[in-house]
N, C-alpha and C. Protein backbone atom coordinates (compact mmCIF):
# COMPACT_ATOMS: atom_id res chain seq x y z
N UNK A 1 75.73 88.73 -157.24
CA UNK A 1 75.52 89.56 -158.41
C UNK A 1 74.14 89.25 -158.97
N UNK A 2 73.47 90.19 -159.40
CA UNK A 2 72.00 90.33 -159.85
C UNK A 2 72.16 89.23 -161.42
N UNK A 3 71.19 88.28 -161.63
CA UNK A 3 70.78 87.11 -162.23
C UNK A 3 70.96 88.06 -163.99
N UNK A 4 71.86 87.12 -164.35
CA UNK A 4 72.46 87.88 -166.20
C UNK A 4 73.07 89.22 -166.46
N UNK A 5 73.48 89.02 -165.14
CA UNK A 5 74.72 90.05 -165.58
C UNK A 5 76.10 89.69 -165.06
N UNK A 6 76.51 90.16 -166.36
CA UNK A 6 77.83 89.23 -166.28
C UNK A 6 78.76 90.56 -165.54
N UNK A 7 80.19 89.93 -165.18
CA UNK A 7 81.30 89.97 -164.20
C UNK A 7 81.68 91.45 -165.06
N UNK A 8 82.19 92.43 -164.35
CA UNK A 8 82.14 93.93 -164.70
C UNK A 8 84.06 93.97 -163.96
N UNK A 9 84.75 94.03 -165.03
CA UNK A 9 86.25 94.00 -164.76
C UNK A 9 86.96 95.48 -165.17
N UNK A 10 88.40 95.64 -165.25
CA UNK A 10 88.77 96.89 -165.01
C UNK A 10 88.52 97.70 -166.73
N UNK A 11 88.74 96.78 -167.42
CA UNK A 11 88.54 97.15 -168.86
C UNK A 11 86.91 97.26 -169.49
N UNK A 12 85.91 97.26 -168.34
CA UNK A 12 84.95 97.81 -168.94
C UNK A 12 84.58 99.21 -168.34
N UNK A 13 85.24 99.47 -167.31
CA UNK A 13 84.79 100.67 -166.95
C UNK A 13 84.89 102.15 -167.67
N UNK A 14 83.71 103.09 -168.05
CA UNK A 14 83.76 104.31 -168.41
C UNK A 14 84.59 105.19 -167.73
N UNK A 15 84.77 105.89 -168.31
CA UNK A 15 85.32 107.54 -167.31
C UNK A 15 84.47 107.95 -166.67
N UNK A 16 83.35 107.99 -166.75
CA UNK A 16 82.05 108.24 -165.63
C UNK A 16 82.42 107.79 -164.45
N UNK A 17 82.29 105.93 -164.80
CA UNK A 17 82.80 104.71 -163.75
C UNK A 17 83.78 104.55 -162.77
N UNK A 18 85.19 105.45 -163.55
CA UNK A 18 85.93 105.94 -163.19
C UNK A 18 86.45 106.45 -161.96
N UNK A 19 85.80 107.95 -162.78
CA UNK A 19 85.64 108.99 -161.69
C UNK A 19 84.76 108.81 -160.59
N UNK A 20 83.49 108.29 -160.50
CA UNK A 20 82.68 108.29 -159.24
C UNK A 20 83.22 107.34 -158.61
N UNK A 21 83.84 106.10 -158.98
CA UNK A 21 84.48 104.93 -157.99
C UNK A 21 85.90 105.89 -157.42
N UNK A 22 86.26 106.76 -157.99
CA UNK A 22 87.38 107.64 -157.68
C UNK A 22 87.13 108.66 -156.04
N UNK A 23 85.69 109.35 -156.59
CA UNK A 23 85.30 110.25 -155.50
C UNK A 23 85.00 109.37 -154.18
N UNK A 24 83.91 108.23 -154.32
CA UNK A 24 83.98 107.19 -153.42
C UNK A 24 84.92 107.12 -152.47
N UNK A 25 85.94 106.35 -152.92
CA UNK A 25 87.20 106.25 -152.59
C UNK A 25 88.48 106.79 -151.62
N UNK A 26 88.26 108.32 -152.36
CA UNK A 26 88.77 109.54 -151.13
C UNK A 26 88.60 109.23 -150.08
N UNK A 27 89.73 109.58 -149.44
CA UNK A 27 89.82 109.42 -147.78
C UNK A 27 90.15 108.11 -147.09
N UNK A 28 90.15 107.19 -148.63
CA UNK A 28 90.25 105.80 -147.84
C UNK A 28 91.32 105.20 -146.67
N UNK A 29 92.40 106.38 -146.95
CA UNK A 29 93.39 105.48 -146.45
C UNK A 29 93.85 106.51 -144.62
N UNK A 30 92.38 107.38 -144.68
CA UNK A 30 92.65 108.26 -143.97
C UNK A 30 91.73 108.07 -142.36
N UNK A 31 92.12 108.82 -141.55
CA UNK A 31 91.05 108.80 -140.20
C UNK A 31 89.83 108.92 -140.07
N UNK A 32 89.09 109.72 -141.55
CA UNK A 32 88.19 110.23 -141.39
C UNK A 32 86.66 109.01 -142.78
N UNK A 33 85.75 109.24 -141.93
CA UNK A 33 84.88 108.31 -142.93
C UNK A 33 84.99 108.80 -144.44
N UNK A 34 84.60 107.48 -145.00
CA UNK A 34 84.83 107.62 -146.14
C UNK A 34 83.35 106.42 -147.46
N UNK A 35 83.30 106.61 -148.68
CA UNK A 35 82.69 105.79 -149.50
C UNK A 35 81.46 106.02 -149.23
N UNK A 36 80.62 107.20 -149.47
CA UNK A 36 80.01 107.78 -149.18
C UNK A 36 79.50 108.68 -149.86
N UNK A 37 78.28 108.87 -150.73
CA UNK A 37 78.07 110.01 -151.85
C UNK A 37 76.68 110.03 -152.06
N UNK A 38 76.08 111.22 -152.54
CA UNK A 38 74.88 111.50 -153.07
C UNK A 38 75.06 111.41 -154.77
N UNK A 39 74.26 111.38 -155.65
CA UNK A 39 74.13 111.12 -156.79
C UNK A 39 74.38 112.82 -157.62
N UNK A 40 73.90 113.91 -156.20
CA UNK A 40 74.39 115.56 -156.48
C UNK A 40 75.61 115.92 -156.49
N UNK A 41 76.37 115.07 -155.39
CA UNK A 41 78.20 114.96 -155.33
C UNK A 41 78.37 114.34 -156.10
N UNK A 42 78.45 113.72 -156.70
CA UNK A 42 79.08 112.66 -157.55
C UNK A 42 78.56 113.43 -158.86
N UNK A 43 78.30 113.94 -159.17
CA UNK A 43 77.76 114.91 -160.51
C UNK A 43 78.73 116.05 -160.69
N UNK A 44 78.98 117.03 -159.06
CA UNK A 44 79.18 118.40 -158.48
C UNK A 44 81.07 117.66 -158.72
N UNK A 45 81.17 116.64 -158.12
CA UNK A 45 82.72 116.35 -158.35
C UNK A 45 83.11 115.93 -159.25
N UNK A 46 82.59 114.94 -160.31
CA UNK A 46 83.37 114.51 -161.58
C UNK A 46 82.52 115.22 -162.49
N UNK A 47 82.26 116.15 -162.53
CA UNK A 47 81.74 117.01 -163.84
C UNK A 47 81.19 116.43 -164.91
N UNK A 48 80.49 114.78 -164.38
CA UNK A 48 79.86 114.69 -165.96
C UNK A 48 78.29 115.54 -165.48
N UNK A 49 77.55 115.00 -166.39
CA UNK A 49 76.39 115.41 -166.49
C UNK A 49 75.40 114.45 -165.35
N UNK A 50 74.73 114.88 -165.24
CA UNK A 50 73.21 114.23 -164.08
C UNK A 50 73.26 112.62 -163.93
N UNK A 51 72.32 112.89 -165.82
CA UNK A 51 72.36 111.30 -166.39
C UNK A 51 73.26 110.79 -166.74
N UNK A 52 74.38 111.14 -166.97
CA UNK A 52 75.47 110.43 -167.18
C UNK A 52 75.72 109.53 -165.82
N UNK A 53 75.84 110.51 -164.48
CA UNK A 53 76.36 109.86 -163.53
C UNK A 53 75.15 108.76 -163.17
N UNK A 54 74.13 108.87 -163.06
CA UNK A 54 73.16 108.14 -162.55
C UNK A 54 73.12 106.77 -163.60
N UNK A 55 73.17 107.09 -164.79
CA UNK A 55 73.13 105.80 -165.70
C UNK A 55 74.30 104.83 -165.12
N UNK A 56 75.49 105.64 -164.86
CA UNK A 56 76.92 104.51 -164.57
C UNK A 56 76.18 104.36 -163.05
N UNK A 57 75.83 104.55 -162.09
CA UNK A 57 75.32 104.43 -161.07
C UNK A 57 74.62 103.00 -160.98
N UNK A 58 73.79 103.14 -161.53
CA UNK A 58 72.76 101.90 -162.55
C UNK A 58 73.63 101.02 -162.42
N UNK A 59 74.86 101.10 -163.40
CA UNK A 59 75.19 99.99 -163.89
C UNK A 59 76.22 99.73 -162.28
N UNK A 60 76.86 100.26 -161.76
CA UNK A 60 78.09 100.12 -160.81
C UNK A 60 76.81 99.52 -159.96
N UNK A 61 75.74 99.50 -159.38
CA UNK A 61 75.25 99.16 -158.53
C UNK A 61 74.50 97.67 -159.23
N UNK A 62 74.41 97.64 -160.42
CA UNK A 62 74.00 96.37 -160.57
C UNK A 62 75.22 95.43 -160.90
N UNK A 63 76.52 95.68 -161.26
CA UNK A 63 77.50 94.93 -160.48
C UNK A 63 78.17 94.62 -159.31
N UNK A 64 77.37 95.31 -158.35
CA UNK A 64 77.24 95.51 -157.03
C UNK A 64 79.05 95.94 -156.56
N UNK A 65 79.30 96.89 -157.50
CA UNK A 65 80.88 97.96 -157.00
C UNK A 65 80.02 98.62 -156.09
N UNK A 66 78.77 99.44 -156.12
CA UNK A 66 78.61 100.39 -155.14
C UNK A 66 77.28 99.75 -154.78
N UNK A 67 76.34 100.45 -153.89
CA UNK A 67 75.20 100.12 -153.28
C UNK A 67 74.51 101.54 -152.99
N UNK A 68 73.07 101.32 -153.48
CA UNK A 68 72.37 102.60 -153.17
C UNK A 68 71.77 102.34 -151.37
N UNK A 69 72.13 103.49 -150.44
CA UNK A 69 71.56 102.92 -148.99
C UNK A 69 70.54 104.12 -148.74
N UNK A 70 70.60 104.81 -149.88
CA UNK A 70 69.03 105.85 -149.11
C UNK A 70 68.31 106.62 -150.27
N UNK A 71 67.43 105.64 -150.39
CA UNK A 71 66.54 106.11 -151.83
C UNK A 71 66.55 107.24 -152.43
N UNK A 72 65.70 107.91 -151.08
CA UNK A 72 65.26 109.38 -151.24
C UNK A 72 66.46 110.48 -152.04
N UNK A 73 67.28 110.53 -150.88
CA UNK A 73 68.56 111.17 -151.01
C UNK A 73 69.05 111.09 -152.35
N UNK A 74 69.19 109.69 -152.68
CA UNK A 74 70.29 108.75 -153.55
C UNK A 74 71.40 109.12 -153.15
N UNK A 75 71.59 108.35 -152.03
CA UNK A 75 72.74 108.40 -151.27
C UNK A 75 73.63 106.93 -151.26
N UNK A 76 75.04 106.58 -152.21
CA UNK A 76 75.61 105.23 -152.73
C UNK A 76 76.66 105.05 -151.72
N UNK A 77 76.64 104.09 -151.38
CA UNK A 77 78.30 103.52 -150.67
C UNK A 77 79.25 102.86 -151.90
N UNK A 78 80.48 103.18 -151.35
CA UNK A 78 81.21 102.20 -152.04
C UNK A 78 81.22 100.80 -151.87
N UNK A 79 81.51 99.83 -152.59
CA UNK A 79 81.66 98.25 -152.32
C UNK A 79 82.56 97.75 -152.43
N UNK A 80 83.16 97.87 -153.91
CA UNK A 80 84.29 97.12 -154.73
C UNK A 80 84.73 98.30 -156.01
N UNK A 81 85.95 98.20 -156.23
CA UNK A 81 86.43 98.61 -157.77
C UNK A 81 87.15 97.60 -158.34
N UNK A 82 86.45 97.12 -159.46
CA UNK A 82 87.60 96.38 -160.53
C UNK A 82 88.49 96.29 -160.81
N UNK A 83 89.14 97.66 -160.88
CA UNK A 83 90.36 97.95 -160.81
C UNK A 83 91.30 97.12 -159.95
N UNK A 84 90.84 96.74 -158.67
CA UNK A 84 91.54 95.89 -157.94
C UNK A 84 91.72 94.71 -157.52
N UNK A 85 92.57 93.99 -157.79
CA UNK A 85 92.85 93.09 -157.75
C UNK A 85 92.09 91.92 -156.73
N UNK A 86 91.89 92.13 -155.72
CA UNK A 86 91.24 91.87 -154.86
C UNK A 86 89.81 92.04 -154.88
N UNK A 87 89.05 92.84 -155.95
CA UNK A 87 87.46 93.10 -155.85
C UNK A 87 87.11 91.71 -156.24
N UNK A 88 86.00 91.60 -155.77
CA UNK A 88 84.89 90.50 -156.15
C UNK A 88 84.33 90.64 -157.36
């Protein structure tokens, strides 16, 4: 975890936080790839706003729940959700 920031658990997450660790997620339990998103999907599917999603983005990636893997794009993987018991 990135140096002063503290541990990001299920009771701090937004509805923003939420929902995009939600869209992520889809498909997980299925044949087909999954945890996988552009910063335009993740806008286009949980209906917040641009900056909304990109600010929680910010923050989910500097608790390292998700990971940005293609700048340009802004294209995020999933990592971890709080929500679970098992996240880091």
């Amino acid at each position: 975890m990135a140096l002063g920031v503290e541990h990001m658990d299920a009771s701090d997450l937004t509805r923003t936080d939420r929902a995009i660790l939600d869209v992520l997620k889809r498909g997980r339990d299925g044949d087909e790839p999954w945890g996988l998103a552009t910063k335009g999907y993740l806008v286009d599917e949980t209906g917040f706003s641009r900056n909304s999603v990109y600010n929680r983005l910010e923050v989910l990636e500097a608790h390292e729940h998700v990971r940005l893997i293609h700048s340009p794009t802004r294209l995020f993987a999933f990592v971890s959700d709080p929500r679970e018991k098992d996240s880091v």
